Amino acid sequence: MENMVNKVARIPNLVDWSTGEVRLMSAKCNSCGTYFFPKEHYQHRPGCSREGVEDVLLAKKGKLASYTIQYYPCPAPFKTEKKITPYGIGLVEFEDEKIQITGIITGTDLKSLKIGMEMETTILDMYTNEEKQQVVTWAFKAVN
Amino acid sequence: MRDVYIIGTGIHPWMGFSEQVFADFAAVAVNDALKDANLEWQKIEAIMAGIFIYGGNAGHLSGQYLESIFGETGIPVVNVYNACATGSASIRMAYNSIAAGETDTALAFGADVSPKGFLTAKSDNAVQDRDVIRWKMGGLPNPIYWALECRKRMEKYGTTEEDLALVKVLMSEYGSKNPHARFKKQYSIEEVLNSVYVCDPLRLFEICPVSTGAAALIVTADEELISKADNPVKISATTMGSAMYGDPTIRISALSCPSVPEAPMLSESYSASRQAYEKSGIGPEDIDVLELPDNSSWHYLVYLETCGFCKDGEADKMLRDGETKIGAKLAVNPSGGFSSHGEALSAQAIWQVIECANQLRGRCGERQVEGAKVAMAQTYGLMGNSGTTIMTI
Ligand SMILES: [Zn+2]
């Protein structure tokens, strides 16, 4: 795993590395079985009692359900110290959780992208903040 | 419920960024609608206004600002926002107010001035506004969402880059004949395929930009006004839909979607269109003119399926076989679509309805669909907003 010392997510409650693995922070409704991401973005099944929503971490790995390559910089407030365009965006499917999640693709040859390929959750360094911490976002990379 | 008719329409032509005040654009459209309806301002009994979200306090109270230009009369003025289906909401409110007998004659309008540069986050508070997350951490401008769905479609149904380009070729041909359109250049398939990728597989000419524009619609159940009007158009149904649980579409602004579908794609539009078919007793097979929201070439294809004009996966063949052209049984976007106009958020759904009304009233010149009797306008708004209006003459 990456050296995660002195790294901080730009917005909290989305990506976690406290277990020693980088994983996305979700919540599961134990009444209707739906997983949410972001975890506060509830999308219950109609008629659900909405009882028993618990925080969970998604599996580390999933499959690429779709992707695109973005050729123009994402406008502010997005920011990275290094130029990242063109960058890939993947829609990664977590089969057990029945959810697909978007994320920037990093550390992967964009020409090798193929629907169905195995991807794992990681982080992307964005910039250094005033406290000299490395600010990061979640990302996906191909499993070698 | 009473029958409701369109008797007056007005459009301020679509254009790029402007320093002019949005309410002045709105006033141009409203003035034209009053003239078309041969109506005095004082006869308007309610105003249903689309909110112009980049206009601050004035934009959020656009109806009041418009009313003050023509003269305040104390009537109900309601301002509404439903993303790109904002105009559908204002038309629906005007229709319902009249059909229920609350008012006889109402105005629905919207006016938007394109923001300078890119659309981006509208707040800095990721707790209250989850949209902030996709901008600050997701790297997700709107067209990426369309590209992700388009790639899935290509994999599933074999949609080709030529199909995507052909949509633009057709739209640019019609847009070149529309005086309200912002983009009037005609493109060949090679020119479209040679345009740069914005987000692969979608190219620059295959996605629509943001524009400035205004549109106004006067509707009535007043029999005297209807009898005096030039070819009044009956609204057979005007509906709105929201999304359904289990819709697999990755919605603009969202960071996730279900992987096991339990509802149709673009379920908000599926819902709005089915409600309209049910209420009007009119089905896709009866419709002569369809204005659909071609925010990208992908939308053009998927909306034919979502609204039931063909089965899933068959839209590409309809397009290739010329079944969506002016002159075929169904004319799709004879206006040139969003591709030739760009989006003007609060105005675009009203503009689509006016285009349909103009076709039914035989006012479309070179792009006229001969003998058009039934038309449908379909909108698409982010995070589960959609509206359908079916009109007859
Ligand atoms: Zn639930």
PDB file of N, CA, C and O in Angstrom, chain B residues 236-304:
ATOM      1  N   SER B 236     -52.712  18.369 -24.777  1.00  0.00           N
ATOM      2  CA  SER B 236     -53.430  17.129 -24.465  1.00  0.00           C
ATOM      3  C   SER B 236     -52.981  16.551 -23.136  1.00  0.00           C
ATOM      4  O   SER B 236     -53.749  15.865 -22.464  1.00  0.00           O
ATOM      5  N   ALA B 237     -51.734  16.816 -22.770  1.00  0.00           N
ATOM      6  CA  ALA B 237     -51.223  16.413 -21.447  1.00  0.00           C
ATOM      7  C   ALA B 237     -49.907  17.120 -21.217  1.00  0.00           C
ATOM      8  O   ALA B 237     -49.137  17.331 -22.159  1.00  0.00           O
ATOM      9  N   THR B 238     -49.664  17.509 -19.976  1.00  0.00           N
ATOM     10  CA  THR B 238     -48.337  18.022 -19.622  1.00  0.00           C
ATOM     11  C   THR B 238     -48.005  17.486 -18.240  1.00  0.00           C
ATOM     12  O   THR B 238     -48.727  17.705 -17.280  1.00  0.00           O
ATOM     13  N   THR B 239     -46.954  16.687 -18.167  1.00  0.00           N
ATOM     14  CA  THR B 239     -46.684  15.884 -16.968  1.00  0.00           C
ATOM     15  C   THR B 239     -45.244  16.054 -16.507  1.00  0.00           C
ATOM     16  O   THR B 239     -44.396  16.524 -17.263  1.00  0.00           O
ATOM     17  N   MET B 240     -44.984  15.653 -15.278  1.00  0.00           N
ATOM     18  CA  MET B 240     -43.604  15.592 -14.801  1.00  0.00           C
ATOM     19  C   MET B 240     -43.358  14.248 -14.136  1.00  0.00           C
ATOM     20  O   MET B 240     -44.261  13.660 -13.539  1.00  0.00           O
ATOM     21  N   GLY B 241     -42.113  13.797 -14.230  1.00  0.00           N
ATOM     22  CA  GLY B 241     -41.739  12.549 -13.582  1.00  0.00           C
ATOM     23  C   GLY B 241     -40.465  12.725 -12.782  1.00  0.00           C
ATOM     24  O   GLY B 241     -39.638  13.584 -13.098  1.00  0.00           O
ATOM     25  N   SER B 242     -40.336  11.924 -11.734  1.00  0.00           N
ATOM     26  CA  SER B 242     -39.066  11.851 -11.002  1.00  0.00           C
ATOM     27  C   SER B 242     -38.528  10.432 -11.175  1.00  0.00           C
ATOM     28  O   SER B 242     -39.201   9.572 -11.748  1.00  0.00           O
ATOM     29  N   ALA B 243     -37.320  10.208 -10.675  1.00  0.00           N
ATOM     30  CA  ALA B 243     -36.677   8.911 -10.892  1.00  0.00           C
ATOM     31  C   ALA B 243     -37.323   7.825 -10.045  1.00  0.00           C
ATOM     32  O   ALA B 243     -38.069   8.098  -9.107  1.00  0.00           O
ATOM     33  N   MET B 244     -37.037   6.582 -10.418  1.00  0.00           N
ATOM     34  CA  MET B 244     -37.581   5.422  -9.713  1.00  0.00           C
ATOM     35  C   MET B 244     -36.429   4.608  -9.111  1.00  0.00           C
ATOM     36  O   MET B 244     -35.360   4.481  -9.717  1.00  0.00           O
ATOM     37  N   TYR B 245     -36.688   4.043  -7.936  1.00  0.00           N
ATOM     38  CA  TYR B 245     -35.683   3.221  -7.244  1.00  0.00           C
ATOM     39  C   TYR B 245     -35.154   2.125  -8.174  1.00  0.00           C
ATOM     40  O   TYR B 245     -35.937   1.442  -8.829  1.00  0.00           O
ATOM     41  N   GLY B 246     -33.852   1.977  -8.194  1.00  0.00           N
ATOM     42  CA  GLY B 246     -33.265   0.915  -8.999  1.00  0.00           C
ATOM     43  C   GLY B 246     -32.960   1.310 -10.429  1.00  0.00           C
ATOM     44  O   GLY B 246     -32.546   0.478 -11.235  1.00  0.00           O
ATOM     45  N   ASP B 247     -33.145   2.599 -10.763  1.00  0.00           N
ATOM     46  CA  ASP B 247     -32.766   3.110 -12.094  1.00  0.00           C
ATOM     47  C   ASP B 247     -31.239   3.012 -12.226  1.00  0.00           C
ATOM     48  O   ASP B 247     -30.512   3.572 -11.414  1.00  0.00           O
ATOM     49  N   PRO B 248     -30.740   2.285 -13.247  1.00  0.00           N
ATOM     50  CA  PRO B 248     -29.289   2.067 -13.345  1.00  0.00           C
ATOM     51  C   PRO B 248     -28.499   3.255 -13.910  1.00  0.00           C
ATOM     52  O   PRO B 248     -27.275   3.189 -13.972  1.00  0.00           O
ATOM     53  N   THR B 249     -29.186   4.331 -14.328  1.00  0.00           N
ATOM     54  CA  THR B 249     -28.474   5.456 -14.948  1.00  0.00           C
ATOM     55  C   THR B 249     -27.560   6.134 -13.929  1.00  0.00           C
ATOM     56  O   THR B 249     -27.968   6.354 -12.790  1.00  0.00           O
ATOM     57  N   ILE B 250     -26.338   6.481 -14.335  1.00  0.00           N
ATOM     58  CA  ILE B 250     -25.487   7.307 -13.472  1.00  0.00           C
ATOM     59  C   ILE B 250     -25.913   8.759 -13.709  1.00  0.00           C
ATOM     60  O   ILE B 250     -25.704   9.331 -14.771  1.00  0.00           O
ATOM     61  N   ARG B 251     -26.602   9.324 -12.711  1.00  0.00           N
ATOM     62  CA  ARG B 251     -27.202  10.657 -12.859  1.00  0.00           C
ATOM     63  C   ARG B 251     -26.174  11.755 -12.625  1.00  0.00           C
ATOM     64  O   ARG B 251     -25.364  11.656 -11.703  1.00  0.00           O
ATOM     65  N   ILE B 252     -26.279  12.812 -13.419  1.00  0.00           N
ATOM     66  CA  ILE B 252     -25.392  13.964 -13.226  1.00  0.00           C
ATOM     67  C   ILE B 252     -25.458  14.388 -11.774  1.00  0.00           C
ATOM     68  O   ILE B 252     -26.541  14.524 -11.212  1.00  0.00           O
ATOM     69  N   SER B 253     -24.289  14.593 -11.199  1.00  0.00           N
ATOM     70  CA  SER B 253     -24.123  15.020  -9.809  1.00  0.00           C
ATOM     71  C   SER B 253     -23.955  13.838  -8.855  1.00  0.00           C
ATOM     72  O   SER B 253     -23.347  13.979  -7.806  1.00  0.00           O
ATOM     73  N   ALA B 254     -24.457  12.646  -9.217  1.00  0.00           N
ATOM     74  CA  ALA B 254     -24.303  11.486  -8.343  1.00  0.00           C
ATOM     75  C   ALA B 254     -22.904  10.888  -8.488  1.00  0.00           C
ATOM     76  O   ALA B 254     -22.191  11.147  -9.458  1.00  0.00           O
ATOM     77  N   LEU B 255     -22.496  10.096  -7.493  1.00  0.00           N
ATOM     78  CA  LEU B 255     -21.207   9.411  -7.535  1.00  0.00           C
ATOM     79  C   LEU B 255     -21.382   7.907  -7.648  1.00  0.00           C
ATOM     80  O   LEU B 255     -20.402   7.175  -7.717  1.00  0.00           O
ATOM     81  N   SER B 256     -22.638   7.450  -7.634  1.00  0.00           N
ATOM     82  CA  SER B 256     -22.884   6.011  -7.707  1.00  0.00           C
ATOM     83  C   SER B 256     -24.229   5.744  -8.375  1.00  0.00           C
ATOM     84  O   SER B 256     -25.053   6.658  -8.518  1.00  0.00           O
ATOM     85  N   CYS B 257     -24.401   4.484  -8.780  1.00  0.00           N
ATOM     86  CA  CYS B 257     -25.687   4.040  -9.336  1.00  0.00           C
ATOM     87  C   CYS B 257     -25.817   2.549  -9.050  1.00  0.00           C
ATOM     88  O   CYS B 257     -24.821   1.871  -8.813  1.00  0.00           O
ATOM     89  N   PRO B 258     -27.051   2.026  -9.067  1.00  0.00           N
ATOM     90  CA  PRO B 258     -27.225   0.600  -8.814  1.00  0.00           C
ATOM     91  C   PRO B 258     -26.653  -0.229  -9.967  1.00  0.00           C
ATOM     92  O   PRO B 258     -26.725   0.197 -11.121  1.00  0.00           O
ATOM     93  N   SER B 259     -26.103  -1.398  -9.647  1.00  0.00           N
ATOM     94  CA  SER B 259     -25.569  -2.223 -10.733  1.00  0.00           C
ATOM     95  C   SER B 259     -26.582  -3.257 -11.199  1.00  0.00           C
ATOM     96  O   SER B 259     -26.407  -3.855 -12.243  1.00  0.00           O
ATOM     97  N   VAL B 260     -27.638  -3.479 -10.415  1.00  0.00           N
ATOM     98  CA  VAL B 260     -28.680  -4.423 -10.829  1.00  0.00           C
ATOM     99  C   VAL B 260     -29.955  -3.608 -11.067  1.00  0.00           C
ATOM    100  O   VAL B 260     -30.585  -3.143 -10.125  1.00  0.00           O
ATOM    101  N   PRO B 261     -30.328  -3.380 -12.353  1.00  0.00           N
ATOM    102  CA  PRO B 261     -31.482  -2.513 -12.627  1.00  0.00           C
ATOM    103  C   PRO B 261     -32.795  -3.093 -12.097  1.00  0.00           C
ATOM    104  O   PRO B 261     -33.039  -4.285 -12.226  1.00  0.00           O
ATOM    105  N   GLU B 262     -33.573  -2.230 -11.475  1.00  0.00           N
ATOM    106  CA  GLU B 262     -34.930  -2.619 -11.066  1.00  0.00           C
ATOM    107  C   GLU B 262     -35.944  -1.638 -11.644  1.00  0.00           C
ATOM    108  O   GLU B 262     -37.119  -1.684 -11.302  1.00  0.00           O
ATOM    109  N   ALA B 263     -35.480  -0.714 -12.487  1.00  0.00           N
ATOM    110  CA  ALA B 263     -36.350   0.287 -13.119  1.00  0.00           C
ATOM    111  C   ALA B 263     -35.723   0.607 -14.472  1.00  0.00           C
ATOM    112  O   ALA B 263     -34.551   0.290 -14.715  1.00  0.00           O
ATOM    113  N   PRO B 264     -36.491   1.256 -15.379  1.00  0.00           N
ATOM    114  CA  PRO B 264     -35.911   1.609 -16.682  1.00  0.00           C
ATOM    115  C   PRO B 264     -34.817   2.665 -16.532  1.00  0.00           C
ATOM    116  O   PRO B 264     -34.799   3.412 -15.557  1.00  0.00           O
ATOM    117  N   MET B 265     -33.933   2.731 -17.525  1.00  0.00           N
ATOM    118  CA  MET B 265     -32.968   3.837 -17.598  1.00  0.00           C
ATOM    119  C   MET B 265     -33.721   5.141 -17.707  1.00  0.00           C
ATOM    120  O   MET B 265     -34.824   5.172 -18.251  1.00  0.00           O
ATOM    121  N   LEU B 266     -33.122   6.233 -17.240  1.00  0.00           N
ATOM    122  CA  LEU B 266     -33.761   7.559 -17.314  1.00  0.00           C
ATOM    123  C   LEU B 266     -35.217   7.447 -16.869  1.00  0.00           C
ATOM    124  O   LEU B 266     -36.143   7.900 -17.545  1.00  0.00           O
ATOM    125  N   SER B 267     -35.418   6.813 -15.720  1.00  0.00           N
ATOM    126  CA  SER B 267     -36.771   6.466 -15.265  1.00  0.00           C
ATOM    127  C   SER B 267     -37.654   7.692 -15.067  1.00  0.00           C
ATOM    128  O   SER B 267     -38.871   7.596 -15.173  1.00  0.00           O
ATOM    129  N   GLU B 268     -37.042   8.860 -14.794  1.00  0.00           N
ATOM    130  CA  GLU B 268     -37.848  10.078 -14.637  1.00  0.00           C
ATOM    131  C   GLU B 268     -38.539  10.430 -15.963  1.00  0.00           C
ATOM    132  O   GLU B 268     -39.687  10.863 -15.987  1.00  0.00           O
ATOM    133  N   SER B 269     -37.816  10.203 -17.071  1.00  0.00           N
ATOM    134  CA  SER B 269     -38.401  10.501 -18.383  1.00  0.00           C
ATOM    135  C   SER B 269     -39.352   9.388 -18.820  1.00  0.00           C
ATOM    136  O   SER B 269     -40.360   9.643 -19.475  1.00  0.00           O
ATOM    137  N   TYR B 270     -39.014   8.161 -18.457  1.00  0.00           N
ATOM    138  CA  TYR B 270     -39.931   7.042 -18.701  1.00  0.00           C
ATOM    139  C   TYR B 270     -41.259   7.353 -18.016  1.00  0.00           C
ATOM    140  O   TYR B 270     -42.331   7.264 -18.614  1.00  0.00           O
ATOM    141  N   SER B 271     -41.176   7.772 -16.758  1.00  0.00           N
ATOM    142  CA  SER B 271     -42.378   8.052 -15.974  1.00  0.00           C
ATOM    143  C   SER B 271     -43.177   9.215 -16.565  1.00  0.00           C
ATOM    144  O   SER B 271     -44.399   9.107 -16.756  1.00  0.00           O
ATOM    145  N   ALA B 272     -42.499  10.326 -16.869  1.00  0.00           N
ATOM    146  CA  ALA B 272     -43.216  11.504 -17.395  1.00  0.00           C
ATOM    147  C   ALA B 272     -43.909  11.168 -18.710  1.00  0.00           C
ATOM    148  O   ALA B 272     -45.068  11.528 -18.927  1.00  0.00           O
ATOM    149  N   SER B 273     -43.218  10.441 -19.603  1.00  0.00           N
ATOM    150  CA  SER B 273     -43.814  10.153 -20.913  1.00  0.00           C
ATOM    151  C   SER B 273     -44.986   9.184 -20.776  1.00  0.00           C
ATOM    152  O   SER B 273     -46.021   9.376 -21.418  1.00  0.00           O
ATOM    153  N   ARG B 274     -44.856   8.169 -19.915  1.00  0.00           N
ATOM    154  CA  ARG B 274     -45.971   7.222 -19.749  1.00  0.00           C
ATOM    155  C   ARG B 274     -47.183   7.903 -19.118  1.00  0.00           C
ATOM    156  O   ARG B 274     -48.318   7.610 -19.476  1.00  0.00           O
ATOM    157  N   GLN B 275     -46.952   8.809 -18.181  1.00  0.00           N
ATOM    158  CA  GLN B 275     -48.086   9.575 -17.620  1.00  0.00           C
ATOM    159  C   GLN B 275     -48.794  10.365 -18.719  1.00  0.00           C
ATOM    160  O   GLN B 275     -50.018  10.454 -18.756  1.00  0.00           O
ATOM    161  N   ALA B 276     -47.992  10.958 -19.611  1.00  0.00           N
ATOM    162  CA  ALA B 276     -48.580  11.785 -20.678  1.00  0.00           C
ATOM    163  C   ALA B 276     -49.372  10.917 -21.656  1.00  0.00           C
ATOM    164  O   ALA B 276     -50.451  11.308 -22.107  1.00  0.00           O
ATOM    165  N   TYR B 277     -48.839   9.730 -21.988  1.00  0.00           N
ATOM    166  CA  TYR B 277     -49.566   8.833 -22.896  1.00  0.00           C
ATOM    167  C   TYR B 277     -50.903   8.434 -22.269  1.00  0.00           C
ATOM    168  O   TYR B 277     -51.934   8.391 -22.928  1.00  0.00           O
ATOM    169  N   GLU B 278     -50.838   8.115 -20.978  1.00  0.00           N
ATOM    170  CA  GLU B 278     -52.034   7.684 -20.253  1.00  0.00           C
ATOM    171  C   GLU B 278     -53.088   8.792 -20.217  1.00  0.00           C
ATOM    172  O   GLU B 278     -54.259   8.576 -20.515  1.00  0.00           O
ATOM    173  N   LYS B 279     -52.654   9.996 -19.862  1.00  0.00           N
ATOM    174  CA  LYS B 279     -53.613  11.106 -19.708  1.00  0.00           C
ATOM    175  C   LYS B 279     -54.212  11.555 -21.041  1.00  0.00           C
ATOM    176  O   LYS B 279     -55.374  11.948 -21.090  1.00  0.00           O
ATOM    177  N   SER B 280     -53.406  11.527 -22.104  1.00  0.00           N
ATOM    178  CA  SER B 280     -53.872  12.071 -23.381  1.00  0.00           C
ATOM    179  C   SER B 280     -54.543  11.018 -24.247  1.00  0.00           C
ATOM    180  O   SER B 280     -55.259  11.360 -25.192  1.00  0.00           O
ATOM    181  N   GLY B 281     -54.292   9.753 -23.940  1.00  0.00           N
ATOM    182  CA  GLY B 281     -54.777   8.700 -24.830  1.00  0.00           C
ATOM    183  C   GLY B 281     -54.040   8.684 -26.168  1.00  0.00           C
ATOM    184  O   GLY B 281     -54.497   8.092 -27.139  1.00  0.00           O
ATOM    185  N   ILE B 282     -52.897   9.366 -26.202  1.00  0.00           N
ATOM    186  CA  ILE B 282     -52.069   9.435 -27.417  1.00  0.00           C
ATOM    187  C   ILE B 282     -50.803   8.624 -27.141  1.00  0.00           C
ATOM    188  O   ILE B 282     -50.218   8.736 -26.065  1.00  0.00           O
ATOM    189  N   GLY B 283     -50.387   7.825 -28.113  1.00  0.00           N
ATOM    190  CA  GLY B 283     -49.186   7.018 -27.928  1.00  0.00           C
ATOM    191  C   GLY B 283     -48.118   7.404 -28.929  1.00  0.00           C
ATOM    192  O   GLY B 283     -48.377   8.195 -29.849  1.00  0.00           O
ATOM    193  N   PRO B 284     -46.900   6.850 -28.776  1.00  0.00           N
ATOM    194  CA  PRO B 284     -45.790   7.190 -29.674  1.00  0.00           C
ATOM    195  C   PRO B 284     -46.153   7.019 -31.152  1.00  0.00           C
ATOM    196  O   PRO B 284     -45.707   7.794 -31.997  1.00  0.00           O
ATOM    197  N   GLU B 285     -47.001   6.010 -31.461  1.00  0.00           N
ATOM    198  CA  GLU B 285     -47.357   5.739 -32.865  1.00  0.00           C
ATOM    199  C   GLU B 285     -48.186   6.861 -33.485  1.00  0.00           C
ATOM    200  O   GLU B 285     -48.283   6.972 -34.698  1.00  0.00           O
ATOM    201  N   ASP B 286     -48.792   7.708 -32.622  1.00  0.00           N
ATOM    202  CA  ASP B 286     -49.646   8.796 -33.127  1.00  0.00           C
ATOM    203  C   ASP B 286     -48.869  10.092 -33.362  1.00  0.00           C
ATOM    204  O   ASP B 286     -49.416  11.056 -33.890  1.00  0.00           O
ATOM    205  N   ILE B 287     -47.618  10.137 -32.906  1.00  0.00           N
ATOM    206  CA  ILE B 287     -46.897  11.417 -32.853  1.00  0.00           C
ATOM    207  C   ILE B 287     -46.148  11.698 -34.164  1.00  0.00           C
ATOM    208  O   ILE B 287     -45.455  10.842 -34.695  1.00  0.00           O
ATOM    209  N   ASP B 288     -46.337  12.921 -34.674  1.00  0.00           N
ATOM    210  CA  ASP B 288     -45.706  13.334 -35.939  1.00  0.00           C
ATOM    211  C   ASP B 288     -44.372  14.032 -35.709  1.00  0.00           C
ATOM    212  O   ASP B 288     -43.460  13.930 -36.531  1.00  0.00           O
ATOM    213  N   VAL B 289     -44.297  14.821 -34.623  1.00  0.00           N
ATOM    214  CA  VAL B 289     -43.094  15.620 -34.333  1.00  0.00           C
ATOM    215  C   VAL B 289     -42.677  15.373 -32.894  1.00  0.00           C
ATOM    216  O   VAL B 289     -43.496  15.465 -31.981  1.00  0.00           O
ATOM    217  N   LEU B 290     -41.407  15.055 -32.705  1.00  0.00           N
ATOM    218  CA  LEU B 290     -40.876  14.851 -31.352  1.00  0.00           C
ATOM    219  C   LEU B 290     -39.683  15.771 -31.151  1.00  0.00           C
ATOM    220  O   LEU B 290     -38.737  15.743 -31.939  1.00  0.00           O
ATOM    221  N   GLU B 291     -39.752  16.609 -30.112  1.00  0.00           N
ATOM    222  CA  GLU B 291     -38.564  17.374 -29.707  1.00  0.00           C
ATOM    223  C   GLU B 291     -38.024  16.695 -28.453  1.00  0.00           C
ATOM    224  O   GLU B 291     -38.653  16.708 -27.390  1.00  0.00           O
ATOM    225  N   LEU B 292     -36.856  16.058 -28.586  1.00  0.00           N
ATOM    226  CA  LEU B 292     -36.259  15.361 -27.439  1.00  0.00           C
ATOM    227  C   LEU B 292     -34.983  16.081 -27.014  1.00  0.00           C
ATOM    228  O   LEU B 292     -34.426  16.871 -27.778  1.00  0.00           O
ATOM    229  N   PRO B 293     -34.521  15.835 -25.780  1.00  0.00           N
ATOM    230  CA  PRO B 293     -33.378  16.577 -25.247  1.00  0.00           C
ATOM    231  C   PRO B 293     -32.044  15.973 -25.683  1.00  0.00           C
ATOM    232  O   PRO B 293     -31.486  15.127 -25.007  1.00  0.00           O
ATOM    233  N   ASP B 294     -31.511  16.421 -26.830  1.00  0.00           N
ATOM    234  CA  ASP B 294     -30.255  15.875 -27.346  1.00  0.00           C
ATOM    235  C   ASP B 294     -29.061  16.625 -26.743  1.00  0.00           C
ATOM    236  O   ASP B 294     -28.250  17.209 -27.461  1.00  0.00           O
ATOM    237  N   ASN B 295     -28.940  16.560 -25.420  1.00  0.00           N
ATOM    238  CA  ASN B 295     -27.767  17.176 -24.766  1.00  0.00           C
ATOM    239  C   ASN B 295     -26.480  16.605 -25.342  1.00  0.00           C
ATOM    240  O   ASN B 295     -25.460  17.266 -25.387  1.00  0.00           O
ATOM    241  N   SER B 296     -26.537  15.330 -25.755  1.00  0.00           N
ATOM    242  CA  SER B 296     -25.419  14.718 -26.482  1.00  0.00           C
ATOM    243  C   SER B 296     -26.033  13.762 -27.495  1.00  0.00           C
ATOM    244  O   SER B 296     -27.236  13.485 -27.454  1.00  0.00           O
ATOM    245  N   SER B 297     -25.189  13.257 -28.406  1.00  0.00           N
ATOM    246  CA  SER B 297     -25.689  12.286 -29.386  1.00  0.00           C
ATOM    247  C   SER B 297     -26.248  11.047 -28.690  1.00  0.00           C
ATOM    248  O   SER B 297     -27.183  10.418 -29.166  1.00  0.00           O
ATOM    249  N   TRP B 298     -25.657  10.695 -27.541  1.00  0.00           N
ATOM    250  CA  TRP B 298     -26.184   9.552 -26.774  1.00  0.00           C
ATOM    251  C   TRP B 298     -27.641   9.790 -26.385  1.00  0.00           C
ATOM    252  O   TRP B 298     -28.479   8.886 -26.509  1.00  0.00           O
ATOM    253  N   HIS B 299     -27.956  11.015 -25.943  1.00  0.00           N
ATOM    254  CA  HIS B 299     -29.330  11.309 -25.523  1.00  0.00           C
ATOM    255  C   HIS B 299     -30.320  11.092 -26.666  1.00  0.00           C
ATOM    256  O   HIS B 299     -31.415  10.575 -26.466  1.00  0.00           O
ATOM    257  N   TYR B 300     -29.929  11.539 -27.857  1.00  0.00           N
ATOM    258  CA  TYR B 300     -30.824  11.413 -29.025  1.00  0.00           C
ATOM    259  C   TYR B 300     -31.239   9.958 -29.186  1.00  0.00           C
ATOM    260  O   TYR B 300     -32.415   9.649 -29.357  1.00  0.00           O
ATOM    261  N   LEU B 301     -30.273   9.058 -29.104  1.00  0.00           N
ATOM    262  CA  LEU B 301     -30.561   7.638 -29.300  1.00  0.00           C
ATOM    263  C   LEU B 301     -31.365   7.062 -28.143  1.00  0.00           C
ATOM    264  O   LEU B 301     -32.407   6.439 -28.332  1.00  0.00           O
ATOM    265  N   VAL B 302     -30.904   7.299 -26.933  1.00  0.00           N
ATOM    266  CA  VAL B 302     -31.542   6.639 -25.783  1.00  0.00           C
ATOM    267  C   VAL B 302     -32.962   7.159 -25.571  1.00  0.00           C
ATOM    268  O   VAL B 302     -33.856   6.408 -25.165  1.00  0.00           O
ATOM    269  N   TYR B 303     -33.210   8.441 -25.870  1.00  0.00           N
ATOM    270  CA  TYR B 303     -34.547   8.986 -25.642  1.00  0.00           C
ATOM    271  C   TYR B 303     -35.607   8.391 -26.570  1.00  0.00           C
ATOM    272  O   TYR B 303     -36.780   8.296 -26.206  1.00  0.00           O
ATOM    273  N   LEU B 304     -35.222   7.975 -27.761  1.00  0.00           N
ATOM    274  CA  LEU B 304     -36.182   7.306 -28.647  1.00  0.00           C
ATOM    275  C   LEU B 304     -36.671   6.016 -27.986  1.00  0.00           C
ATOM    276  O   LEU B 304     -37.828   5.633 -28.120  1.00  0.00           O
TER     277      LEU B 304
END
